[in-house]
Each structure stands twice: as structure tokens, then as C-alpha cells.
Coordinates of C-alpha atoms in Angstrom, one line a residue:
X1 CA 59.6 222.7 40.9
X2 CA 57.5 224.0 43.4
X3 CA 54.4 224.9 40.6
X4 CA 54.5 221.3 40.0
X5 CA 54.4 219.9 43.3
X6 CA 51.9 222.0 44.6
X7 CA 49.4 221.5 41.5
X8 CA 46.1 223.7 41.6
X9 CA 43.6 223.1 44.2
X10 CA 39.8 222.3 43.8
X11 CA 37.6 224.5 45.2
X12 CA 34.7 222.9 46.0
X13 CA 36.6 220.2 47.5
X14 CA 38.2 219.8 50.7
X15 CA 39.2 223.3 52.4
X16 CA 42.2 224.7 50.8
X17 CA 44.3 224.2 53.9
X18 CA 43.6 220.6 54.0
X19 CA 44.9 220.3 50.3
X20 CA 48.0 222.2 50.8
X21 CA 48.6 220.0 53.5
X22 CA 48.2 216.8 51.6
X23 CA 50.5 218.1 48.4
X24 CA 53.5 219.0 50.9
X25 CA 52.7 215.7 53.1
X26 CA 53.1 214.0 49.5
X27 CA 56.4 215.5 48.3
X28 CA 57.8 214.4 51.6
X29 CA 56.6 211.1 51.9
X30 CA 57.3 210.3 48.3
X31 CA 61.0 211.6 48.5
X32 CA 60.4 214.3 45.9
X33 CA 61.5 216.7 48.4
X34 CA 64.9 216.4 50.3
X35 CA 65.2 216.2 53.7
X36 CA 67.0 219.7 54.8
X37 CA 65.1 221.3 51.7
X38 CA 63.8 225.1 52.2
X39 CA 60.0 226.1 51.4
X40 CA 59.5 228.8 49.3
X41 CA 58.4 231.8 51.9
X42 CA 54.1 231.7 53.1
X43 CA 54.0 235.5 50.7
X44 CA 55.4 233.4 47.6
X45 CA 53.4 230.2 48.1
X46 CA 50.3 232.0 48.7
X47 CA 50.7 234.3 45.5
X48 CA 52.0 231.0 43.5
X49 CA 48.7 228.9 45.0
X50 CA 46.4 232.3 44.6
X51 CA 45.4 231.4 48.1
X52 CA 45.4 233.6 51.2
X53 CA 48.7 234.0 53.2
X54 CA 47.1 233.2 56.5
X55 CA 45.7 229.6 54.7
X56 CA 49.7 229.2 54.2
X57 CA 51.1 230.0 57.5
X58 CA 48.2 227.5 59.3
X59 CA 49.3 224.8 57.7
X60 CA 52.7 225.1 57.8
X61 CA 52.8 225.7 61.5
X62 CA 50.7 222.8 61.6
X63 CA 53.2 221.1 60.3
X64 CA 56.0 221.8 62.1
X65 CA 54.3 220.1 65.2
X66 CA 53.5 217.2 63.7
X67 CA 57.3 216.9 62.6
X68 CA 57.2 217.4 58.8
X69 CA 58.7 220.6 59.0
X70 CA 60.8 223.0 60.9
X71 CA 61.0 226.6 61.6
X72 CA 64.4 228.6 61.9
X73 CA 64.6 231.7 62.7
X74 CA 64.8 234.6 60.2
X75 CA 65.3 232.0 57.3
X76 CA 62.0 229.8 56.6
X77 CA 60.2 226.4 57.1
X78 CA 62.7 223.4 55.9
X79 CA 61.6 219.5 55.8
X80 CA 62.7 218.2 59.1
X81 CA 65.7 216.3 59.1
X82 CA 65.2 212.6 59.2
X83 CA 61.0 213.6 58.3
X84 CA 59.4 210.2 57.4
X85 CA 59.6 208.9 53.8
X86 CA 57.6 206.0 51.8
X87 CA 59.9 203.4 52.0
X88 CA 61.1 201.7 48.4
X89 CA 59.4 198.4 48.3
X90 CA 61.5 195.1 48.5
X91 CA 61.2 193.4 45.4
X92 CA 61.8 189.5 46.6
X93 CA 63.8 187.6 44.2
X94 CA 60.8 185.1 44.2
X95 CA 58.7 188.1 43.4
X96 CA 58.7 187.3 39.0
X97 CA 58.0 183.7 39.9
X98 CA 54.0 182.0 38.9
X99 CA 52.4 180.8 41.6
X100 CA 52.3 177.1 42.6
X101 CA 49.1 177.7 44.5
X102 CA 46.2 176.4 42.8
X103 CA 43.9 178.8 44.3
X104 CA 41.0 178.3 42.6
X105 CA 41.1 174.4 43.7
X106 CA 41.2 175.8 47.2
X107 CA 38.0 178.0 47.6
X108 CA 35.7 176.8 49.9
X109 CA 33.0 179.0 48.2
X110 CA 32.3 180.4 45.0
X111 CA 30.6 183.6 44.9
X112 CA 31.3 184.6 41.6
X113 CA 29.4 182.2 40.3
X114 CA 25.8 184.3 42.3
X115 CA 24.0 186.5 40.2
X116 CA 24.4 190.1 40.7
X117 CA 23.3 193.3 39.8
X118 CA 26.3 195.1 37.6
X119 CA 26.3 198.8 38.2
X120 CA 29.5 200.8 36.5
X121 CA 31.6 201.9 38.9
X122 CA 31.5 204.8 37.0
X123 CA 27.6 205.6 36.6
X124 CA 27.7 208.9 37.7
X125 CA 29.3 210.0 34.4
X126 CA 26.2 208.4 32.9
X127 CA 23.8 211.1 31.2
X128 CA 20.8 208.9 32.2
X129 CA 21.6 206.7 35.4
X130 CA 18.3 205.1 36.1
X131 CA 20.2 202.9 38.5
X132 CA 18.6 202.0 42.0
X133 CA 19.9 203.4 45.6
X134 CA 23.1 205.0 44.0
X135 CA 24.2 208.1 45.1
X136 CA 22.7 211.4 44.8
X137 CA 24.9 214.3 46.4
X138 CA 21.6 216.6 45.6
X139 CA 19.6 215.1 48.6
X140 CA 22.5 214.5 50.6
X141 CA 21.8 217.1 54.0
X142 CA 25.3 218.1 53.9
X143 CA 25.6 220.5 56.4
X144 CA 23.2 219.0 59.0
X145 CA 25.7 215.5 58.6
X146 CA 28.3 217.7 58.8
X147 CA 27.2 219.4 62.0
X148 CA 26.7 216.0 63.2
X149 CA 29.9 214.7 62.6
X150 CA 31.6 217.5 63.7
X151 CA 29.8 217.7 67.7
X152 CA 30.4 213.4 67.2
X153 CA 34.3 214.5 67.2
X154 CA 33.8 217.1 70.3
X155 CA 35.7 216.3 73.5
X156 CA 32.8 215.1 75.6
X157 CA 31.4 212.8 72.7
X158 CA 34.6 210.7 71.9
X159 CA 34.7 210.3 75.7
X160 CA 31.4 208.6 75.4
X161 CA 32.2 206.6 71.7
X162 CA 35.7 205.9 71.3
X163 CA 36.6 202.7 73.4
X164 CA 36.7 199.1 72.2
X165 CA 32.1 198.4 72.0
X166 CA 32.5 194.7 71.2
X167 CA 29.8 193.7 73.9
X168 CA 27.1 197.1 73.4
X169 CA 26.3 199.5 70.6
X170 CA 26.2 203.4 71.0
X171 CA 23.4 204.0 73.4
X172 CA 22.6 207.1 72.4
X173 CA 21.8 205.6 68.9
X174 CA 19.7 202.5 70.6
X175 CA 17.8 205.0 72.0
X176 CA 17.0 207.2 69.3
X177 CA 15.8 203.7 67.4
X178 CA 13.6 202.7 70.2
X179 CA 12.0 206.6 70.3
X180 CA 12.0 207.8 66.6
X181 CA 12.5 205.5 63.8
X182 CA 10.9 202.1 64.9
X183 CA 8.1 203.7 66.3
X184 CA 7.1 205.0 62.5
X185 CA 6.8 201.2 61.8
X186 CA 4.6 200.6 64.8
X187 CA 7.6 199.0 66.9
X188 CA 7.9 198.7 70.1
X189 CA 11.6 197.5 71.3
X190 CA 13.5 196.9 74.4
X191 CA 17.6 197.8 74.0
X192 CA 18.4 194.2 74.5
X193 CA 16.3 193.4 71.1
X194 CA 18.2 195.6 68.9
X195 CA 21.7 194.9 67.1
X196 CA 23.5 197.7 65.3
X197 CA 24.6 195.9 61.7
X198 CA 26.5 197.1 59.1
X199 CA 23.6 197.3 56.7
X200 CA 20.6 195.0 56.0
X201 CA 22.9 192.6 54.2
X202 CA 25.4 192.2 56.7
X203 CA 22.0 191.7 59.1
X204 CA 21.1 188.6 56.4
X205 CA 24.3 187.1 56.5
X206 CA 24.5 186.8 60.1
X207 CA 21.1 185.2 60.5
X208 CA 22.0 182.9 58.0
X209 CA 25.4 182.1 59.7
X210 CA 22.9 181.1 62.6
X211 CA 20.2 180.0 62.1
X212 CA 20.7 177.4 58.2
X213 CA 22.2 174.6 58.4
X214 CA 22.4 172.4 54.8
X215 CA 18.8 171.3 53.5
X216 CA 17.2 174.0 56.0
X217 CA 13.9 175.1 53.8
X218 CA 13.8 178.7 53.4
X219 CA 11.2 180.2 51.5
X220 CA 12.1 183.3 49.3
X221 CA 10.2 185.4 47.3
X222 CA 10.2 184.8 43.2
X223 CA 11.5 187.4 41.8
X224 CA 13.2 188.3 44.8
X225 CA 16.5 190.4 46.5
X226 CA 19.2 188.7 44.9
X227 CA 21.7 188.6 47.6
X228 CA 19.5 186.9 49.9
X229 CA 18.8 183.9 48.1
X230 CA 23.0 184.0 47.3
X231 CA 23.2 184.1 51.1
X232 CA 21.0 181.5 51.9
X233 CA 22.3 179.5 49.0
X234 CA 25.9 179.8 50.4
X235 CA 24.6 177.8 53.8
X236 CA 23.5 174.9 51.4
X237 CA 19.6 175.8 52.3
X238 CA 17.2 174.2 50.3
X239 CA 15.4 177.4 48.6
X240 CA 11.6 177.2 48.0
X241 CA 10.3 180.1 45.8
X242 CA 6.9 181.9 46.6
X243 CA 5.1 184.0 43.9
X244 CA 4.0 187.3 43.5
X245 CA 1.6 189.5 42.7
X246 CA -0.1 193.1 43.1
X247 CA -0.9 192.1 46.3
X248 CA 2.4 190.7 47.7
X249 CA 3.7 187.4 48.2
X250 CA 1.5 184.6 47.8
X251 CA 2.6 182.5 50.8
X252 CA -0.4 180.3 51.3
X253 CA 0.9 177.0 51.0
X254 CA 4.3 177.3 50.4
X255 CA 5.5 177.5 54.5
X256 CA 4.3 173.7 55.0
X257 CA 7.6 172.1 54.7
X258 CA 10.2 175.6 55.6
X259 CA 11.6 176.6 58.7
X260 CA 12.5 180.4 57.4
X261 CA 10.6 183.1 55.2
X262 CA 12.6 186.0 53.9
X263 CA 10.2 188.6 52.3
X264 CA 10.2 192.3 52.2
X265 CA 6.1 193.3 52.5
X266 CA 6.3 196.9 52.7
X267 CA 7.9 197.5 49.2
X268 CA 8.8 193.9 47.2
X269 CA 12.0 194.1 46.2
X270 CA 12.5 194.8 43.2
X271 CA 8.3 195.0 41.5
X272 CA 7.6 197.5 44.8
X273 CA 4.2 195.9 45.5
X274 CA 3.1 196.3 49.2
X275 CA 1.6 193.5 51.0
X276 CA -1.9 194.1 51.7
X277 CA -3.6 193.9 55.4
X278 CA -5.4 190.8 55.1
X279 CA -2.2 188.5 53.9
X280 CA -0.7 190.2 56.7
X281 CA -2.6 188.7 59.2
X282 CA -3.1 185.4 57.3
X283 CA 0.6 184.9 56.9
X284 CA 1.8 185.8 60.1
X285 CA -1.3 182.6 61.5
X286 CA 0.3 180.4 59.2
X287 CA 3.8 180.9 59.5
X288 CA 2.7 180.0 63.8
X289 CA 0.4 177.2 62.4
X290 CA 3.9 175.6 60.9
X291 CA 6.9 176.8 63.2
X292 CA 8.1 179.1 60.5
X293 CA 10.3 182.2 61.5
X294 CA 10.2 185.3 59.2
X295 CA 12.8 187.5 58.7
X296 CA 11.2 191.0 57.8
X297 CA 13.2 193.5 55.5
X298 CA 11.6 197.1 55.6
X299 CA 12.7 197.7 51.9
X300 CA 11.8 201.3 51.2
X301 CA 9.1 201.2 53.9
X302 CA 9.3 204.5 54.9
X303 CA 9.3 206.3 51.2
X304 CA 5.4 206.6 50.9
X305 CA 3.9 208.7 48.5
X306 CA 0.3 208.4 49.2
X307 CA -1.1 207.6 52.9
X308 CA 0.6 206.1 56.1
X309 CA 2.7 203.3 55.2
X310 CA 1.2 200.1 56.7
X311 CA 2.7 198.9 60.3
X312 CA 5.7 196.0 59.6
X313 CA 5.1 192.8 60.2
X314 CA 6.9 192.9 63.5
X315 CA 4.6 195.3 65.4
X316 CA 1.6 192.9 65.1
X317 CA 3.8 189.9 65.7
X318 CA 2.1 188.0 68.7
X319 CA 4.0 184.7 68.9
X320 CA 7.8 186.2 68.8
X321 CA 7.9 184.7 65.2
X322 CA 9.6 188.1 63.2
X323 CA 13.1 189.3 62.6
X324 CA 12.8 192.6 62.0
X325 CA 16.2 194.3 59.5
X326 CA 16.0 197.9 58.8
X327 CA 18.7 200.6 57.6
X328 CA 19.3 203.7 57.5
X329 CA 21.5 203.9 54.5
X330 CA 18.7 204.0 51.7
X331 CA 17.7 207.4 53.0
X332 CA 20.8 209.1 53.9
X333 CA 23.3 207.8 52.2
X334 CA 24.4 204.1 50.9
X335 CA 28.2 204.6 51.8
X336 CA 26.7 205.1 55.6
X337 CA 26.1 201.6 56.1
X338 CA 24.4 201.7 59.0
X339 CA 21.1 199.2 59.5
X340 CA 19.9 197.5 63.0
X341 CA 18.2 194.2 63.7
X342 CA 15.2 193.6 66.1
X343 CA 14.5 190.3 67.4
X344 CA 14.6 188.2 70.8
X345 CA 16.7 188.7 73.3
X346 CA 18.4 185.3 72.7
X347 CA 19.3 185.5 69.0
X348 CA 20.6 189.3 69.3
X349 CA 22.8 188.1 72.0
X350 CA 24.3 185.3 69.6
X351 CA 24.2 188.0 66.7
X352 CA 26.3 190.0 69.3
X353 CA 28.7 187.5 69.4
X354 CA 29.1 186.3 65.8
X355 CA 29.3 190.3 65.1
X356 CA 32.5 190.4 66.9
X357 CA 33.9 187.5 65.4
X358 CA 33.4 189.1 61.7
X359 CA 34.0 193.3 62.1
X360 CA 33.9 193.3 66.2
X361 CA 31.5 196.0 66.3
X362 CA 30.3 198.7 63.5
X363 CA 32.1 202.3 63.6
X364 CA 31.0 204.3 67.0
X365 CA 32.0 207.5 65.5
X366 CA 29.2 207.5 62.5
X367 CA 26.6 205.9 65.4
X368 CA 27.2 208.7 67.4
X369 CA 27.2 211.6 64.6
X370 CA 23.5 209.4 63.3
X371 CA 22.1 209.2 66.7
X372 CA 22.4 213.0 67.1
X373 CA 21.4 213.8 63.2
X374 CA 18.1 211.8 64.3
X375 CA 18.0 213.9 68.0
X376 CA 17.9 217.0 65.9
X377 CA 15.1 216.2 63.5
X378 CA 17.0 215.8 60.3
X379 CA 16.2 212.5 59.3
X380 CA 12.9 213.1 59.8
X381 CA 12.9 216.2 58.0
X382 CA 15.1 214.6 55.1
X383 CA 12.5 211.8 55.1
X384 CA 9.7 214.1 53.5
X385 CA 12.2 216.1 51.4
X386 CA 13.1 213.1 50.3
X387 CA 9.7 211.7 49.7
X388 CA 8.3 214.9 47.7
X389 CA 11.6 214.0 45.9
X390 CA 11.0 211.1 45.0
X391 CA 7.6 211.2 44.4
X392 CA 7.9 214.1 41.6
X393 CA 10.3 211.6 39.9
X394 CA 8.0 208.7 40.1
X395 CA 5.2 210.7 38.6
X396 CA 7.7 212.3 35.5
X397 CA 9.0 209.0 35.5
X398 CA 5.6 207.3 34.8
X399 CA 4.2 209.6 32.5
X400 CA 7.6 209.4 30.0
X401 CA 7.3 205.8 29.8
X402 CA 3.2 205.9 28.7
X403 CA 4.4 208.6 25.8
X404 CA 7.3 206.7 25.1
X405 CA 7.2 202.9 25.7
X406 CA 3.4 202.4 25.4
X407 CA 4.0 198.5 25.2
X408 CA 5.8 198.1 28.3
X409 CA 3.9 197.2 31.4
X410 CA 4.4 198.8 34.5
X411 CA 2.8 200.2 37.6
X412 CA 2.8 203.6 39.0
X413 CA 4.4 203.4 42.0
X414 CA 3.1 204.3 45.4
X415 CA 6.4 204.6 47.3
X416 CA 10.0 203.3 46.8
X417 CA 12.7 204.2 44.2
X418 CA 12.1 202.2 41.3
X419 CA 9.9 201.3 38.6
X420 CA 9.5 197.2 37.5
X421 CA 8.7 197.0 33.9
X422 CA 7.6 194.2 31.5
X423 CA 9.8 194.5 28.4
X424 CA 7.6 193.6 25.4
X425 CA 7.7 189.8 23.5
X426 CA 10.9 189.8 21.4
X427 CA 13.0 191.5 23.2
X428 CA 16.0 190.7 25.4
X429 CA 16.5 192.7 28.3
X430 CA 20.0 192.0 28.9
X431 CA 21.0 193.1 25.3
X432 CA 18.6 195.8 25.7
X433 CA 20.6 196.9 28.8
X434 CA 24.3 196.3 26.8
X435 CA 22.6 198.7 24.0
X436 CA 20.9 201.5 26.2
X437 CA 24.3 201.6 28.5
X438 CA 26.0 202.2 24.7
X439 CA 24.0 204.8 24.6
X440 CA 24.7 206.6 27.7
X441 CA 21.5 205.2 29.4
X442 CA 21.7 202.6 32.7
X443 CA 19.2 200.4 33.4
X444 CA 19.1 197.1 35.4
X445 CA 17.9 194.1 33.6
X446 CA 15.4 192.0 35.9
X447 CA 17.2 188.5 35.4
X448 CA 19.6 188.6 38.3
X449 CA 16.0 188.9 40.8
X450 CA 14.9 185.6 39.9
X451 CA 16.0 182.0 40.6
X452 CA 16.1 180.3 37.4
X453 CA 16.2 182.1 33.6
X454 CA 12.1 181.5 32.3
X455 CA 11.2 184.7 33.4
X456 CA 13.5 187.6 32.3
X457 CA 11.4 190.0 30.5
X458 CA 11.8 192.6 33.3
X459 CA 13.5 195.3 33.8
X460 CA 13.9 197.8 37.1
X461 CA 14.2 201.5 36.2
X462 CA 15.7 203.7 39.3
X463 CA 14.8 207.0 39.4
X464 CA 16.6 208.7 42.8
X465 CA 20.0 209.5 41.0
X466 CA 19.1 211.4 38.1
X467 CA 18.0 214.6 37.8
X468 CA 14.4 215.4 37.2
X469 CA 15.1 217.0 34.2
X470 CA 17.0 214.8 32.4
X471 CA 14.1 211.5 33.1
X472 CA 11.9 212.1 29.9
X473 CA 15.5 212.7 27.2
X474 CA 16.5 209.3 29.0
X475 CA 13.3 207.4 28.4
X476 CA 13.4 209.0 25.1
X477 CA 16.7 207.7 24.5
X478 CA 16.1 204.3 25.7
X479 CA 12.7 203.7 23.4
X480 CA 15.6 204.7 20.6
X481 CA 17.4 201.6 21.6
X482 CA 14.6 200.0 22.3
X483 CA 13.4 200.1 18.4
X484 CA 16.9 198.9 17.2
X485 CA 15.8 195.7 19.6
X486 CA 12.2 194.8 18.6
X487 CA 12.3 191.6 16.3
X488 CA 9.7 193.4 14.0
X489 CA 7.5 196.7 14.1
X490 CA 4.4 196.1 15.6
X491 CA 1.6 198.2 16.3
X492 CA 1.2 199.0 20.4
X493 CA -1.2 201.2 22.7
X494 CA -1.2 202.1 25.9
X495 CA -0.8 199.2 28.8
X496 CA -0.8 200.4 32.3
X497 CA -1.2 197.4 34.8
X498 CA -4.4 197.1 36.7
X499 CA -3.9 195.8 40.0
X500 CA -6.4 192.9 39.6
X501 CA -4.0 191.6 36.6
X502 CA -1.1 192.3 38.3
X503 CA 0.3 189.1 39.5
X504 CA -0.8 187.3 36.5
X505 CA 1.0 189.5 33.8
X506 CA 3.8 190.6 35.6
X507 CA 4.7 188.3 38.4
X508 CA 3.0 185.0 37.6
X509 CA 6.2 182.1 37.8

């Protein structure tokens, strides 16, 4: 009986006391052990569990002060009398009843009806995941998070995080922001300008909740992030695309009759081009010439392959105009979801206070355990493992798609994740994506990035979850599947985007 309650343990899991602790815990809550019942001695359960006897008695002893347990003298460890159990669930006599609630009728919003990027949940079991900002334990700095956490949870430190921070964020984190990481983007902030988020999205949706009202013009960039334009679109605001091309967005003329921009100039999301210099300057004097607010998402800024990246928008913002949204998440990890928002005074304060009306405030434990992995230097010392990284998979990345897929049109990127590719005439991308996942390879198919359905011969190739050297078998793969979709052999050469054709082969709308 005991064998199968106590099943084997993993040993690159949690530590082996933790595990034992959780099977016992289990039996207990579940009722599958009595209460009165006698454990088998710590010598048998160590030799049954092939653990050591000391990893035994530590977590019995454990818990027989936190009540599960108890200890009698000369006899053994039994499960406490009266020890908690799961309690049966009441099964209502209304419970086999349909529902007379026609809930559908009811919702106030849709959002099933957005578009989305689909991602298996299961990706990871994938042989080629060329999915974007997915997990990759390989970069993951898991023992400097770890220390991190772990001096976070010292006495001193939950002294200084653990009460109720609905009206201030972790200080120590602010601060860390103001000194290290906007400072790389040439951004100079006071604490009352920043606002700890939970992510860039949750940042979107809460200057959305404030600032759109129905028929507010907000222009967004075509193709663009998905999620914003859903966002914007759930707040009835009237959505004005702005086109691309190797140079950025081409905003001239399209913030005339708009009281928002949403763009992300450092790396476009989801094509990666940067925004050059010169529309910098010229967007930021004619988003004051017409009133026009910009909300600024670094995307990416900070993975740069070749050169500095270029300052944000925000540091040569002169007239207050720029909403800065940043995260952290990209780089470490995206199950962190830590980001930050930078903007006046005013709106940060009402940010503040819609923020507590949604999640009261993010976690203080992981903004305390972040502020001191930045203190200590690992983010920035993860930020150019992570670029060589990245940048050695760009490169393998680029080179298996000219051998393989000649005909499909790409840049090489400069910084970023991802590759955007022009699939060639004839083909569908989103059957190409149902046939490559078939095939054990993941791609994103570019529709879901634009507003309407003319323009969906793209697709976005990730490259920072797989392995380096599984990239050129997975491009293999995919021109496999790629053949099975053309509409008809054709002959095909080389086609590398220049950056002066760009916009007009790739991006023009």
C-alpha cells in the first residue's frame, strides 16, 4: 500500500523532501490514509523510496508540527487524529439540471470573436517550435533567480514587501528602473512617473480603460500587435490603420483626425523593422502639431544584435506627449509578468487607482526578488547572454531559409526574436501552418497581425525556444510541407529583401 502511495520521485524536480511531503500531505487529505494509521518506520521508507534516512526524518518531523502527524514514543509517526481531510463535495439535487441562464445573451463583450495568435498549450513537445516569446528553460538564469528569490523571502525583506501596496510599488524595484533599465533607453524618470503593471498588456488595457471613449480615433499600426487593436476595439474606438515599411511606420498623415498612436518603433511587432531617426523626430512634431498622445511599447528594444539600440521615443519627448510600457518578462521569463509604465504624474496616479480596482497591486514578493536580480547585475549580464543567443539563431535561422525556401521573402534581422516572412503566391499560410504543425513543426501564420483578411501571405518564424541545432531539420521540414502546398512547381531563386523595397513588397496595405 505504501509503494503505491508514495510513487517514485523525480529527480530533477523539486527536492526530494518537498516531494515526500506532498505524497504523504496527499494520502491524508484525500482520505486514502486513516486517521490513527502508523507510518512505516524513516529506515523502511528511506530504503522503499531509495532516498536518504535523514531526507525521511526532516520531513516527517516537519510534519508533526504542522499537525499531520504525530510522534509516540518508541512506536512511530501516526496521522494525527482528527488531521484535515478533502471534504466529499455536495452534489445539490439541482446539480443534473441544464441551465436556464442564457449566458451567451448576457455578455457584455465578446472576446472570442478577436483574433489571436493559437500557440499549443503543449508546444514544448514540439520537435521544431519556431513559436515567439515561449519559454526556453536553457536561458533561464536559474540559480541567480533563485538566489534572488530566496534573500526576497529572508526575514528583513518580507518586513519591507509583505504588507497590503495598493497606494506604492516596491521601492527598491522603482529604483532599480529609474537607475538601470530606463536609463539604457535614454530615460530619465521621477518615482511618481512609473507604474509597476502586470505586463505590457495589462499596461494597454488600463490606458485604454482611461483614456477611449467610443468613436476615440486611435491610430495602429497595419500589420500590428493583435491584442492592442482587440483592446482598443473593446472601448468602441474608431481604429485608423498606419502602414509600414523597412523604415517603420509611415505616420505622416494619418494623426490628423486621432487622439492616440499605439506603435512599437524600436522592433515593429511582428515584421521587427526599427523606426529610423529622422521619422523619429518628424513623428513626435506632428503628433504635437495635432494633439496626438503616443503610447510607446519597447517591443524587443533591448535585444540588439548590431550597434546601440536607438534611444525610445520617450527620452526625446519634449512636449510630455509619450507613454512609455516596457517589461521585463521577454527577457527573463514570460510567466514573470512583470512590465512598468512611464508617463505624467497625473495619469500614473489614475493608473494607480484603476490598478487597484482590477488586481490591487502586482505581487511584492517577485518585485522584490527582480529588483535585487537587477542590483546584482544579472539582468544585465543575461541581457548579452541572451543577445549572443539570439543572435547565433537569427543568423542559422536566416541562412536555412535562403538554402531552403529561396522564394520566401524575408529580412535578416538586426535584433528581436523573430523572423516575418512573405509566403510565396499560391499558398495559404494558415493551411500551411495546420500542415507544418502535422508535421511536428510550429509556426505562426501572419493573419491574426492585421485588421482585415487582403493581406495574409505572412508568416512570423520565432527562433528563441528551439534549440540551435534542431533550426535547419525544422526549416527542412517545413519547405517539405511547404511543396505539398504550392498550387504548381515553379522555378525560384534567391529573394532576400532590400531595405529600399521593403515596405512595398512586404508591408505595403
Amino acid at each position: 500500500m505504501w509503494r503505491q502511495l508514495l510513487p517514485d520521485f523525480e529527480r530533477d524536480g523539486a527536492t526530494l523532501q518537498s516531494q515526500l511531503r506532498s505524497a504523504i500531505v496527499a494520502a491524508i487529505l484525500d482520505a486514502r490514509i486513516a486517521s490513527g494509521s502508523r507510518l512505516p518506520s524513516s529506515r523502511n521508507l528511506a530504503v522503499m523510496l531509495k532516498v536518504a534516512r535523514n531526507t525521511v526524518v526532516l520531513t516527517l518531523e516537519q510534519l508533526v508540527c504542522d499537525g499531520y502527524l504525530e510522534a509516540r514514543p518508541r512506536s512511530g509517526y501516526y496521522v494525527r487524529q482528527g488531521s484535515p481531510a478533502q471534504p466529499e463535495p455536495v452534489q445539490s439535487e439541482h446539480a443534473a439540471r441544464s441551465t436556464r441562464v442564457a449566458w451567451g445573451k448576457r455578455l457584455a463583450a465578446t472576446p472570442q470573436r478577436d483574433k489571436w495568435l493559437e500557440k499549443p498549450a503543449d508546444w514544448q513537445r514540439y520537435p521544431y517550435p519556431f513559436v515567439y516569446g515561449q519559454f526556453d528553460p536553457k536561458m533561464f538564469p536559474v540559480a541567480e533567480w533563485r538566489e534572488c528569490s530566496r534573500l526576497a523571502l529572508s526575514v528583513g525583506e518580507i518586513h519591507n514587501w509583505a504588507s497590503d501596496a495598493i497606494e506604492h510599488d516596491d521601492d527598491a524595484l522603482v529604483d532599480q528602473l529609474i537607475r538601470r533599465v530606463l536609463p539604457r533607453r535614454g530615460i530619465a524618470a521621477h518615482p511618481s512617473e512609473i507604474l509597476i503593471t502586470l505586463g505590457t498588456q495589462h499596461a494597454l488595457y488600463m490606458l485604454a480603460e482611461l483614456l477611449i471613449k467610443p468613436g476615440t480615433g486611435v491610430a495602429i499600426e497595419e500589420p500590428g500587435y493583435m491584442d492592442a487593436r482587440n483592446i482598443c476595439a473593446r472601448r468602441q474606438a474608431r481604429i485608423v490603420p498606419v502602414p509600414m515599411d523597412a523604415d517603420g511606420a509611415l505616420a505622416s498623415g494619418h494623426l490628423k483626425d486621432v487622439s492616440y498612436l499605439y506603435c512599437t518603433p524600436s522592433h515593429h511587432c511582428p515584421s521587427g523593422a526599427t523606426l529610423s531617426t529622422e521619422r523619429r523626430i518628424a513623428l513626435l512634431q506632428e503628433a504635437a502639431r495635432n494633439d496626438v498622445v503616443i503610447i510607446e511599447d519597447d517591443y524587443d528594444a533591448e535585444i540588439q544584435y548590431n550597434g546601440q539600440p536607438s534611444p525610445a521615443l520617450k527620452a526625446i519627448d519634449r512636449h510630455d506627449q509619450v507613454v512609455y510600457i516596457g517589461s521585463v518578462s521577454k527577457v527573463i521569463s514570460p510567466g514573470l509578468r512583470v512590465g512598468y509604465m512611464v508617463g505624467n504624474p497625473e495619469l500614473i496616479s489614475a493608473a494607480r487607482k484603476l490598478r487597484r480596482l482590477m488586481i490591487r497591486h502586482p505581487p511584492s514578493n517577485n518585485q522584490r526578488a527582480l529588483a535585487l536580480f537587477i542590483a546584482q547585475g544579472h539582468y544585465d549580464s543575461l541581457l548579452r547572454r541572451t543577445t549572443s543567443i539570439l543572435s547565433e539563431r537569427a543568423e542559422l535561422l536566416s541562412d536555412a531559409l535562403t538554402r531552403h525556401l529561396s522564394d520566401f521573402e524575408f529580412r535578416r534581422p538586426s535584433g528581436g526574436a523573430s523572423i516575418w516572412a512573405k509566403v510565396p503566391d499560391g499558398i495559404d499560410p494558415l493551411r500551411l501552418r495546420r500542415e507544418a504543425m502535422d508535421a511536428g513543426v510550429l509556426i505562426e501564420s501572419g493573419e491574426p497581425f492585421f485588421s482585415g483578411s487582403a493581406h495574409e501571405h505572412f508568416i512570423r518564424l520565432g527562433y528563441a525556444s528551439i534549440a540551435p541545432e534542431k533550426i535547419e531539420a525544422g526549416i527542412i521540414a517545413l519547405a517539405q510541407v511547404v511543396k505539398k502546398c504550392r498550387p504548381a512547381r515553379s522555378n525560384h531563386s534567391i529573394r532576400l529583401l532590400r531595405p529600399s523595397e521593403y515596405g512595398a513588397v512586404a508591408m505595403a496595405s
